XYZ file of C-alpha atoms in Angstrom:
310
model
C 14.275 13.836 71.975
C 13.756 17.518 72.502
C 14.563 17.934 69.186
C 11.358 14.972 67.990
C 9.027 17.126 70.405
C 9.784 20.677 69.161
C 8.467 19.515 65.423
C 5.597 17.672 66.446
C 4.961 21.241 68.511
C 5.374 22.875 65.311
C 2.602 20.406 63.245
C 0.617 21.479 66.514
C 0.847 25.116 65.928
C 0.589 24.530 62.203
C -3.113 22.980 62.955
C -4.040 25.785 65.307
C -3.020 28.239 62.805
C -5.545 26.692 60.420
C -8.650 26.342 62.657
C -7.852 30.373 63.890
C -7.657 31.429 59.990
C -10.758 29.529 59.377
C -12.767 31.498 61.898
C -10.733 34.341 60.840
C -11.921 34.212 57.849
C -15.451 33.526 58.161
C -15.605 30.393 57.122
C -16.651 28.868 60.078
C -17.711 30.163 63.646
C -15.722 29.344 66.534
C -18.861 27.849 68.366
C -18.501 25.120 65.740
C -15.358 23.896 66.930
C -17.718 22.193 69.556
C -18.659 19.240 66.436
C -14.612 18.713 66.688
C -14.425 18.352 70.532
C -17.646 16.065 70.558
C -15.738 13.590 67.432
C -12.711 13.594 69.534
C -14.159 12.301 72.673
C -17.036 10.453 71.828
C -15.826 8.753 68.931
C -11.521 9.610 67.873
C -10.065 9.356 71.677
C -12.142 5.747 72.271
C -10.514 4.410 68.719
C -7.019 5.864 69.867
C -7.143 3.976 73.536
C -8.607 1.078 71.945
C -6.673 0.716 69.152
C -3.294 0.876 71.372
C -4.481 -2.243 73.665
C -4.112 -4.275 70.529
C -1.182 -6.055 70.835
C 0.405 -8.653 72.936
C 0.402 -9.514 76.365
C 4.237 -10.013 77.288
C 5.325 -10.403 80.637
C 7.478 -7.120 79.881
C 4.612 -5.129 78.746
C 2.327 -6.184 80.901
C 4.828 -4.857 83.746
C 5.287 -1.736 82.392
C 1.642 -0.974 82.207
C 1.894 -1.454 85.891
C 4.844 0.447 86.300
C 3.200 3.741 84.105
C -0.029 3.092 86.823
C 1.995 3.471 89.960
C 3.899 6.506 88.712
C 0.935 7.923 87.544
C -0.644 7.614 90.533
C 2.264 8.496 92.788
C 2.890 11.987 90.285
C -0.642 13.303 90.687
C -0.833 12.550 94.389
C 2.545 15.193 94.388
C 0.816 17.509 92.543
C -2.381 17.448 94.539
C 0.014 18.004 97.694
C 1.648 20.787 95.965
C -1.614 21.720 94.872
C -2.613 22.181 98.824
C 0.261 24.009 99.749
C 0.405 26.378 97.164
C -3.797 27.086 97.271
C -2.648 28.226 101.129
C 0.018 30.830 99.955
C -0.778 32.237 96.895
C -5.087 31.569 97.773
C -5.880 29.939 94.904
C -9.100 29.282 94.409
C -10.868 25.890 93.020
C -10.687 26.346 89.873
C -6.990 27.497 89.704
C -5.505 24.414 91.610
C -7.718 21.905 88.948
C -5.945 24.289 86.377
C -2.575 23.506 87.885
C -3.036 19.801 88.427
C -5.007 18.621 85.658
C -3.157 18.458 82.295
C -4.235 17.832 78.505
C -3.028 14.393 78.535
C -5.048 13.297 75.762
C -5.348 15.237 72.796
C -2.091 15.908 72.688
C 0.409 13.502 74.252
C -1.039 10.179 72.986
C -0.166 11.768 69.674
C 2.867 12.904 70.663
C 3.602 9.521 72.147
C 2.685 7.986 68.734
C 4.790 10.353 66.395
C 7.645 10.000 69.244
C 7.991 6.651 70.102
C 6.052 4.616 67.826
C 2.317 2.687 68.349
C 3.561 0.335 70.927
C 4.484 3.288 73.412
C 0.713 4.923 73.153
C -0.589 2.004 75.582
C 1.150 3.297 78.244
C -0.287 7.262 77.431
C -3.465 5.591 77.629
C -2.937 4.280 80.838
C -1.291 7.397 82.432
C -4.568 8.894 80.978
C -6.727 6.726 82.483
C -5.169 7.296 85.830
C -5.697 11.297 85.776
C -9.412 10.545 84.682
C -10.202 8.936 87.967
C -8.429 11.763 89.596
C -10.007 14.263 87.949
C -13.411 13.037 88.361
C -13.109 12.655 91.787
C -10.294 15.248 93.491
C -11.380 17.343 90.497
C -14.406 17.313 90.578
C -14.629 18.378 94.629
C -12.201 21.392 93.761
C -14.511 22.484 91.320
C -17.799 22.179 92.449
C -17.501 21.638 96.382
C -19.307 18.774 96.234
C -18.421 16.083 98.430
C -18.155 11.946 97.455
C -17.390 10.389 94.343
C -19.413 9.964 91.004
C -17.990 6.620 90.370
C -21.115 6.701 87.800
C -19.637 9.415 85.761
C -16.431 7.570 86.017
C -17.391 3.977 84.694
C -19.074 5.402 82.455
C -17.331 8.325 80.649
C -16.720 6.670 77.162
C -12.748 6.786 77.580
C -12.181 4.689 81.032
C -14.757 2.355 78.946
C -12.928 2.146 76.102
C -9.623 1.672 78.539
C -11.297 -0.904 80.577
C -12.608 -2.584 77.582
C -9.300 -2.521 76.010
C -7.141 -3.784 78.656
C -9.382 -6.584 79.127
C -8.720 -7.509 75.407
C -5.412 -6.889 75.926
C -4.965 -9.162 79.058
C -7.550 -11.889 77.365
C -5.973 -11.904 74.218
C -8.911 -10.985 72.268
C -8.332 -9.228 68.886
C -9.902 -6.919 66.841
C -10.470 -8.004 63.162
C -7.831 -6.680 61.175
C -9.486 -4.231 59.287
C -11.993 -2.786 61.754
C -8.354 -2.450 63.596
C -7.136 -0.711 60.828
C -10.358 1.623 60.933
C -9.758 2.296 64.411
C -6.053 3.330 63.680
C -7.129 5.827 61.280
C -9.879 7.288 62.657
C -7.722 7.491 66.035
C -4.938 9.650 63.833
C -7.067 12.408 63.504
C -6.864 13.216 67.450
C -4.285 15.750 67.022
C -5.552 17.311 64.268
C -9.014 17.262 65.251
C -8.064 18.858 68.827
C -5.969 21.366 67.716
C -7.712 22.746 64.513
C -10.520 23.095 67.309
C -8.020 25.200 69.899
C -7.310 27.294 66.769
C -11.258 27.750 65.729
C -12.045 29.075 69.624
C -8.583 31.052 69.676
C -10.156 33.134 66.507
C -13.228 33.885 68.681
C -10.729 35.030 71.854
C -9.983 38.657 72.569
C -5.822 37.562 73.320
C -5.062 41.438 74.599
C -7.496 40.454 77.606
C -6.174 37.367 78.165
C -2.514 38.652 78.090
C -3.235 41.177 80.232
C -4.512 39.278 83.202
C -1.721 38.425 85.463
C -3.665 36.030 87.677
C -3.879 34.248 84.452
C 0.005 33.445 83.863
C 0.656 33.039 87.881
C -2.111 30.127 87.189
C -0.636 29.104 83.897
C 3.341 29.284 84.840
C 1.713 26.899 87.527
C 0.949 24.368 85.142
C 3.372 24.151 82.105
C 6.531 25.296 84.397
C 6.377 24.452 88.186
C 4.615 21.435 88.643
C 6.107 19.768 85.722
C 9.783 20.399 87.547
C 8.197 19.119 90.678
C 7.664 15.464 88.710
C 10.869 15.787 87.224
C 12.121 16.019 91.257
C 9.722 12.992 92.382
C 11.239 11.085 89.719
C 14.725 12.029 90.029
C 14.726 11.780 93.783
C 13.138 8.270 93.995
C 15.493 6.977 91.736
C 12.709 4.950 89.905
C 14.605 5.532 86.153
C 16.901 2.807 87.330
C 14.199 0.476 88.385
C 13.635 -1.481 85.111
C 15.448 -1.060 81.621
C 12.003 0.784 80.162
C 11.713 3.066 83.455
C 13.187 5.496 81.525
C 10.930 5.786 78.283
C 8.082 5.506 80.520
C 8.589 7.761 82.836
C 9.585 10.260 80.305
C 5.708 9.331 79.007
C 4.059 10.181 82.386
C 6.318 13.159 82.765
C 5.718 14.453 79.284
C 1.837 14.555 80.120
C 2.490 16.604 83.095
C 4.336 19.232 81.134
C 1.078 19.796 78.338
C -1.580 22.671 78.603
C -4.371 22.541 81.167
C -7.466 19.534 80.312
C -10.356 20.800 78.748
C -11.976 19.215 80.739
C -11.440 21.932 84.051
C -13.251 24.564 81.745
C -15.882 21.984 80.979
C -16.753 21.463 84.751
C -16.113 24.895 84.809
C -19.152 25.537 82.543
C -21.775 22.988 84.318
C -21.131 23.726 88.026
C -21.270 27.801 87.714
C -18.020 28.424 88.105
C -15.981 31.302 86.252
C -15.786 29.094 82.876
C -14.411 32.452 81.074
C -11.733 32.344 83.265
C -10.714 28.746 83.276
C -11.203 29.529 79.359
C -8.333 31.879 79.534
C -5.969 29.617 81.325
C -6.521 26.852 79.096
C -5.387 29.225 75.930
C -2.775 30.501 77.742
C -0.991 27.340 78.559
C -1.587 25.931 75.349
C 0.575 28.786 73.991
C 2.792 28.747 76.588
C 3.829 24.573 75.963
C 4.592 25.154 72.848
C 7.984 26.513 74.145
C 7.897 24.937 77.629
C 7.292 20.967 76.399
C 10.319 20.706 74.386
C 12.893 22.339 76.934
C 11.092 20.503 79.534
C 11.843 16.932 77.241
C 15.122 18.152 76.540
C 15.710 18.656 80.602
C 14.434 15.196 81.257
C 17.004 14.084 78.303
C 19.959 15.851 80.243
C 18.785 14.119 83.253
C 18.026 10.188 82.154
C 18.989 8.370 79.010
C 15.575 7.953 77.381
């Protein structure tokens, strides 16, 4: 399994490489990588999450949806708490503790899933995704901007919970996408990967690295995230005993546990950006622990291997 993970991390780095050499070379500017980000979540992600639904509604798929909600659920609530604790002793401020809690879970793990596992696995990434959208729209949110309440506006309606909503109704009622707009879907829901990390690359060319390898507070922050609170997970789950709870519990777990191991979202330098927060900062992180999982996700995957028979 570790093994699987390390070469898809190498196609990853392989794309990066590409978008860097491309603003490198001057043949685009690493503002432009913003076109990429826009096609991946307003129009590849949607055909991804919607495209995975598509199949049938067994009893034994229909409980391990619920089983990949509840761990979901159950992992970010332990990272919050760590999340608490931590923010106390090392004073982290808003924007670090989103860092450490909120991972990339969708550019690249429902690819990783996919290339992994095979389509039938990526409905469960999509619905430990749609979990850590709520969360991060709400707990998120507040650690970011101080603001107090939920926006379940900007949560029923940000395009991805739609198109998860939309799809597990399908896939609960049955309902089935012509063949060949499926097919369409599929496709353009390949070029996630890609897409996201050709666009990593393009605003890595732009990036002075020396400044972000020089800030400590920046790897405290990013060991955080691709090192700490992915062991902390790999406790939860190997304390409650939940592997042994169902034949899949293993798999699907490892799917949850796989997402808590990527770089930080995107979306924490986003929020970063609209509430006034230090966005160059959050910036930094998010590089850093994208170059950081490239090593970390595969020993972390090959740890969960030594651990439960996936």
């Amino acid at each position: 399994m570790g093994l699987l993970i390390l070469k898809q991390i190498i196609k990853y780095v392989l794309m990066m490489l590409a978008g860097f050499l491309i603003v490198k070379r001057n043949i685009l500017k690493a503002e432009d990588s913003r076109i990429l980000s826009v096609l991946s979540v307003y129009l590849i992600l949607p055909c991804a999450i919607l495209h995975s639904f598509q199949m049938e509604a067994t009893s034994e798929n229909v409980q391990g949806l619920l089983f990949v909600f509840c761990a979901a659920v159950l992992n970010h609530l332990l990272m919050i708490l760590l999340a608490v604790f931590l923010g106390r002793v090392l004073n982290l401020s808003g924007v670090e503790k989103a860092s450490a809690v909120y991972s990339n879970a969708g550019n690249m793990i429902l690819p990783l899933v996919l290339a992994v596992f095979g389509e039938e696995w990526v409905l469960y990434a999509s619905a430990n995704m749609s979990v850590q959208l709520i969360f991060l729209w709400t707990h998120g949110k507040h650690l970011i901007c101080r603001e107090q309440g939920i926006d379940w506006k900007k949560i029923l309606f940000n395009i991805n919970i739609a198109a998860i909503l939309a799809g597990t109704f399908m896939f609960l009622g049955g309902i089935r996408i012509p063949e060949t707009i499926k097919d369409t879907m599929g496709l353009v829901g390949s070029m996630l990967a890609p897409l996201g990390m050709i666009s990593i690359g393009m605003v890595m060319g732009n990036v002075d690295l020396r400044k972000v390898l020089r800030n400590q507070r920046v790897y405290l922050v990013s060991v955080l995230r691709v090192v700490v609170f992915p062991l902390a997970v790999l406790s939860g789950i190997r304390l409650s005993g939940a592997a042994g709870l169902m034949p899949a519990a293993p798999t699907l777990l490892f799917i949850c546990f796989i997402a808590a191991t990527s770089a930080v979202s995107t979306s924490v330098m986003q929020m970063s950006q609209v509430y006034g927060e230090d966005a160059e900062y959050a910036g930094q992180v998010n590089i850093l622990t994208t170059l950081l999982c490239l090593a970390t996700m595969p020993a972390m995957a090959a740890l969960y291997e030594m651990l439960f028979s996936v």
